[in-house]
Amino acid sequence: MSAPEPPLAMLAEITHRCPLQCPYCSNPVALERAGVELDTAAWSDLFRQAAKLGILQVHLSGGEPMARADLPELVAAATEAGLYVNLITSAVLCTEEKLATLKAAGLRHVQISLQGSEAAGADSVAGYRNAHAKKLAAAEMLRRVGLPLTVNAVMHRQNLHQLEALIGLSVELGARRLEVAHVQYYGWALKNRAALIPTRVQLDAATATVEAAQARLKGVLVIDYVIPDYYARRPKACMNGWGRRFLNVTPSGTVLPCHAAESIPGLVFERATERPLKEIWTSSPAFERFRGTDWMPEPCASCEYKEIDWGGCRCQALALTGDAANTDPVCELSPLHEQIAALAADEAAAAEDGFVYRSFRNADG
């Protein structure tokens, strides 16, 4: 296999601490505590390594990145390294002074998550009182400070009826982009799948709503749309292919090809404090394991889409089949495809509502 191209972007999960307890959080169910987080100097060195590797963008995420007191220093270090810096935040810890400081340090863009269009339901999903009001206030602060906003609306069975209102709210908030992202079922979301997965009728209605809004708001709001995999006919190219264009770094400095990769047994993921980032990217056995197409079984190996979807999601294959090397079962060519669709329909019809909230108390390990 030829040497991989440099990654385009890095997701830097600088902490797993977060005031919110969203039941679909993309963090692993085994959360890392504050005591293992990389310090300012280690993250700054990692940003310099990332820029030398060819990475163009860094997305500062968590948990809640504003839980770190050194966030302005981290933004400044990434900016000085030559990276475009995006902040992915719950926004509940925002103040106008903090945002102005981050902008002065080099912050270029902010993404705020919304759990719904109205306070009661949104706060219930977040597990945090007054979260929705704080998010709306933060969006107005961004407008005054002059930072561009993307809204991330995570959609599921219990809030899909608010989709049209969320689209309108995004316009009101001055967002340039809206990500209508159906929950993807890994980690905390997998724990809560029965309470989150939509019915097929809901999904079809949501798709129609998004398509109409995309046409109506062209030139006003860019709307990205991600459907739940379980209802798809073909798998998505997860992270644009394992170890091809993106990498994640956990709070402790573990380097991953995607945020859920540590769920796969038998793979050893290395830390950026112990080996240079470039070496991990180019020659780590864990990154090489599912990179490219040589690893693929049938029907993937002879599929005309193998360099389009890159075999789909390895973490999903593990979660649903027990083996990360299997065909992603959301693919219609998988022998398990019909079982996955039936599972989705059955769980959606059962209409379970209770959540296992994302918290250190409920975390594994």
XYZ file of C-alpha atoms in Angstrom:
365
model
C 0.000 0.000 0.000
C 1.303 3.446 -0.864
C 1.863 6.056 1.841
C -1.413 7.699 2.925
C -2.164 11.279 2.007
C -1.994 13.774 4.876
C -5.212 14.158 6.866
C -7.264 17.291 6.280
C -8.593 17.806 9.784
C -8.127 16.794 13.383
C -10.836 16.540 16.018
C -9.153 17.474 19.296
C -11.246 16.228 22.197
C -9.471 18.381 24.754
C -11.677 17.210 27.646
C -14.524 14.840 28.403
C -15.867 17.131 31.126
C -19.234 18.615 30.188
C -22.183 20.181 32.030
C -24.599 18.501 29.610
C -25.565 14.817 29.741
C -26.858 14.232 26.200
C -27.829 10.552 25.775
C -26.457 10.422 22.219
C -23.057 11.969 22.976
C -20.295 10.870 20.601
C -17.846 10.449 23.485
C -16.978 6.860 24.396
C -18.925 5.270 27.228
C -15.594 4.963 29.066
C -14.974 8.670 29.703
C -11.529 10.057 30.488
C -11.290 12.164 33.628
C -9.555 15.520 34.053
C -6.460 13.982 35.614
C -5.359 12.337 32.347
C -5.916 15.338 30.059
C -2.950 16.623 28.061
C -1.681 19.928 29.411
C -1.340 23.173 27.468
C 2.224 22.469 26.350
C 1.412 18.960 25.108
C -1.585 20.124 23.088
C 0.421 23.036 21.680
C 3.145 20.656 20.525
C 0.520 18.399 18.984
C -0.953 21.312 17.026
C 2.495 22.090 15.607
C 2.950 18.441 14.640
C -0.488 18.444 13.016
C 0.337 21.457 10.873
C 3.646 19.908 9.767
C 1.808 16.707 8.857
C -0.424 18.694 6.503
C -3.558 19.082 8.609
C -5.431 22.294 7.754
C -8.200 22.437 10.368
C -8.511 21.646 14.045
C -11.920 21.220 15.661
C -11.676 21.830 19.399
C -14.260 19.633 21.027
C -15.061 17.692 24.142
C -17.039 17.140 26.265
C -17.243 20.877 26.619
C -13.998 22.606 25.565
C -14.883 25.704 27.593
C -14.453 23.578 30.719
C -10.702 24.080 30.199
C -9.353 27.308 31.642
C -6.520 27.314 29.093
C -8.832 27.315 26.039
C -7.594 30.765 24.847
C -4.008 29.502 25.010
C -4.938 26.390 23.048
C -6.698 28.460 20.381
C -3.670 30.742 20.141
C -1.273 27.791 19.859
C -3.302 26.165 17.087
C -3.576 29.488 15.250
C 0.152 30.141 15.561
C 0.782 26.680 14.107
C -1.190 27.748 11.021
C -4.407 25.800 11.651
C -7.962 26.995 11.023
C -9.598 26.745 14.447
C -13.233 25.740 14.922
C -14.867 25.450 18.356
C -17.539 22.784 18.896
C -19.418 23.765 22.027
C -22.603 23.252 24.006
C -22.414 27.038 24.563
C -23.777 26.868 28.121
C -20.505 28.228 29.556
C -20.212 31.069 27.013
C -19.870 34.707 27.948
C -19.317 37.547 25.540
C -15.968 38.274 27.182
C -14.824 34.669 26.683
C -15.875 34.686 23.036
C -14.117 37.993 22.378
C -10.968 36.604 23.990
C -11.131 33.464 21.865
C -11.633 35.494 18.707
C -8.610 37.622 19.584
C -6.618 34.414 20.079
C -7.489 33.298 16.540
C -10.795 31.428 16.726
C -12.425 31.426 13.295
C -15.748 29.602 13.681
C -18.145 28.197 16.292
C -20.549 25.265 16.156
C -23.352 25.142 18.724
C -25.534 22.098 19.304
C -29.287 22.451 19.783
C -31.317 19.672 21.391
C -34.690 21.033 20.254
C -36.614 24.150 19.302
C -38.189 24.795 22.703
C -36.705 24.914 26.179
C -38.524 22.196 28.102
C -37.788 19.361 25.696
C -34.299 20.552 24.830
C -33.290 20.912 28.480
C -34.682 17.467 29.227
C -32.562 15.876 26.505
C -29.470 17.798 27.644
C -30.078 16.972 31.286
C -29.266 20.584 32.153
C -31.563 23.350 33.374
C -31.752 26.490 31.199
C -29.421 24.986 28.594
C -31.605 26.085 25.679
C -31.820 29.698 26.833
C -28.052 29.818 27.334
C -27.488 28.504 23.816
C -29.740 31.140 22.258
C -27.982 33.851 24.251
C -24.594 32.548 23.103
C -25.679 32.691 19.450
C -26.549 36.361 19.912
C -23.152 36.940 21.543
C -21.471 35.392 18.503
C -23.345 37.812 16.268
C -22.101 40.776 18.313
C -18.532 39.475 18.501
C -18.501 38.725 14.778
C -17.853 34.975 14.725
C -19.659 32.765 12.168
C -22.067 30.141 13.512
C -23.021 26.630 12.499
C -25.967 25.010 14.262
C -25.801 21.261 14.860
C -29.312 19.879 15.354
C -29.137 16.261 16.482
C -32.439 14.653 15.506
C -34.154 11.576 16.908
C -37.601 10.145 17.498
C -38.352 12.459 20.431
C -37.606 15.765 18.674
C -38.215 15.199 14.957
C -41.578 16.953 15.223
C -39.571 20.136 15.910
C -37.455 19.965 12.753
C -39.249 22.727 10.840
C -39.039 24.996 13.891
C -35.322 24.212 14.317
C -34.666 25.213 10.715
C -36.484 28.495 11.270
C -34.646 29.060 14.555
C -31.282 28.557 12.826
C -32.161 31.312 10.368
C -33.234 33.606 13.221
C -29.929 32.985 15.007
C -27.953 34.058 11.950
C -26.368 30.674 11.341
C -24.579 30.210 8.026
C -24.886 26.425 8.122
C -27.230 23.922 9.735
C -26.325 20.287 10.221
C -29.493 18.213 10.485
C -27.844 15.118 11.871
C -29.879 12.085 12.797
C -28.327 10.234 15.720
C -25.734 7.651 14.746
C -25.705 4.648 17.038
C -22.316 4.255 18.706
C -21.288 4.733 22.327
C -23.914 6.559 24.375
C -26.358 6.591 21.474
C -26.116 2.815 21.192
C -27.012 2.566 24.882
C -30.048 4.746 24.152
C -30.982 3.477 20.689
C -34.439 2.258 21.704
C -35.324 5.733 22.980
C -33.881 7.578 19.997
C -34.383 5.693 16.750
C -37.133 7.194 14.553
C -39.834 5.385 12.659
C -39.565 5.128 8.889
C -42.545 7.478 8.581
C -40.747 10.077 10.710
C -37.589 9.724 8.655
C -39.388 10.156 5.344
C -41.205 13.241 6.652
C -37.921 14.699 7.915
C -36.245 14.111 4.563
C -39.069 15.921 2.772
C -38.833 18.803 5.237
C -35.082 19.153 4.729
C -35.303 18.971 0.935
C -37.977 21.671 0.863
C -35.946 23.887 3.191
C -32.771 23.398 1.152
C -34.575 24.725 -1.912
C -36.385 27.510 -0.046
C -33.313 28.772 1.842
C -30.715 28.468 -0.905
C -28.309 31.358 -0.495
C -29.514 31.981 3.062
C -28.674 28.806 4.977
C -26.628 25.786 3.912
C -28.306 22.650 5.237
C -26.373 19.394 5.533
C -28.390 16.243 6.122
C -27.328 12.927 7.631
C -29.871 10.108 7.883
C -29.711 7.291 10.458
C -27.638 4.482 9.004
C -30.124 1.767 9.937
C -32.541 2.976 7.262
C -29.928 3.410 4.526
C -29.372 1.148 1.528
C -25.672 1.857 1.305
C -23.202 2.628 4.074
C -21.678 6.068 4.415
C -17.945 6.560 3.919
C -17.339 6.893 7.640
C -14.763 9.664 8.229
C -14.229 9.474 4.448
C -12.614 6.108 4.995
C -10.666 4.699 7.951
C -7.349 6.533 8.317
C -7.693 8.436 5.049
C -8.535 12.096 5.704
C -9.318 12.623 9.387
C -8.040 11.746 12.827
C -9.222 12.156 16.403
C -7.196 12.772 19.534
C -8.672 11.928 22.939
C -8.142 14.066 26.063
C -5.207 11.862 27.093
C -3.570 12.090 23.657
C -4.603 8.757 22.143
C -4.737 9.092 18.346
C -7.700 7.449 16.625
C -9.042 7.175 13.062
C -12.550 7.961 14.397
C -14.154 8.882 17.703
C -15.474 5.365 18.408
C -12.471 3.325 17.259
C -11.408 2.350 20.780
C -14.513 0.164 20.965
C -12.816 -2.311 18.588
C -10.969 -5.026 20.538
C -7.525 -6.130 19.496
C -6.343 -2.775 18.160
C -3.678 -0.821 20.030
C -3.962 2.935 19.552
C -0.857 4.955 20.300
C -0.499 8.232 22.169
C 0.933 11.374 20.640
C 3.001 11.843 23.805
C 4.832 8.590 23.083
C 5.279 8.627 19.297
C 5.290 11.435 16.710
C 1.921 12.125 15.132
C 3.290 11.633 11.617
C 4.542 8.144 12.459
C 1.222 7.178 14.011
C -0.657 8.394 10.946
C 1.600 6.741 8.380
C 2.585 3.457 10.014
C 0.539 2.626 13.097
C -0.805 -0.960 12.759
C -4.190 0.211 14.074
C -4.485 2.844 11.341
C -3.287 0.377 8.713
C -5.776 -2.319 9.779
C -8.773 -0.975 7.827
C -7.130 1.615 5.592
C -7.725 1.302 1.865
C -9.356 -1.819 0.401
C -6.960 -4.739 0.917
C -8.622 -5.737 4.207
C -12.101 -6.076 2.707
C -14.061 -9.337 2.663
C -16.708 -10.169 0.089
C -19.030 -8.680 -1.021
C -17.012 -5.503 -0.355
C -13.823 -6.677 -2.071
C -15.453 -6.908 -5.507
C -17.975 -4.086 -5.032
C -17.941 -1.165 -7.461
C -18.481 1.210 -4.513
C -15.513 0.036 -2.432
C -13.515 3.218 -3.106
C -16.608 5.353 -2.527
C -17.917 4.084 0.809
C -14.626 2.392 1.845
C -16.547 -0.476 3.387
C -18.709 1.686 5.631
C -18.254 1.922 9.376
C -16.029 -0.536 11.227
C -17.437 0.390 14.637
C -20.974 -0.206 13.398
C -19.992 -3.544 11.899
C -18.633 -4.507 15.320
C -21.681 -3.254 17.211
C -24.177 -5.045 14.979
C -22.326 -8.191 13.874
C -19.681 -8.731 16.550
C -16.774 -8.393 14.092
C -15.328 -5.074 12.901
C -14.053 -6.741 9.717
C -17.522 -7.730 8.518
C -19.499 -5.901 5.868
C -21.287 -2.925 7.420
C -24.786 -4.415 7.840
C -26.544 -1.241 6.741
C -25.397 -2.135 3.213
C -28.128 -3.866 1.229
C -25.549 -6.447 0.118
C -24.926 -7.579 3.693
C -26.721 -10.808 4.660
C -27.773 -9.026 7.867
C -29.252 -5.956 6.197
C -32.901 -6.959 6.566
C -32.378 -7.861 10.212
C -31.007 -4.381 10.942
C -33.939 -2.692 9.229
C -36.334 -4.877 11.207
C -34.527 -4.081 14.448
C -34.887 -0.362 13.749
C -38.590 -0.700 12.996
C -39.251 -2.797 16.104
C -37.415 -0.463 18.480
C -39.021 2.642 16.979
C -42.484 1.093 17.295
C -41.893 0.178 20.949
C -41.522 3.921 21.667
C -39.325 3.597 24.739
C -38.664 7.076 26.138
C -36.224 6.755 29.054
C -32.573 7.818 28.698
C -29.306 6.624 30.180
C -27.722 10.058 30.508
C -24.106 10.620 29.570
C -22.224 11.184 32.810
C -19.150 10.005 34.656
C -21.511 8.214 37.059
C -23.037 6.170 34.220
C -19.777 5.685 32.319
C -18.162 2.283 31.870
C -14.873 1.598 33.583
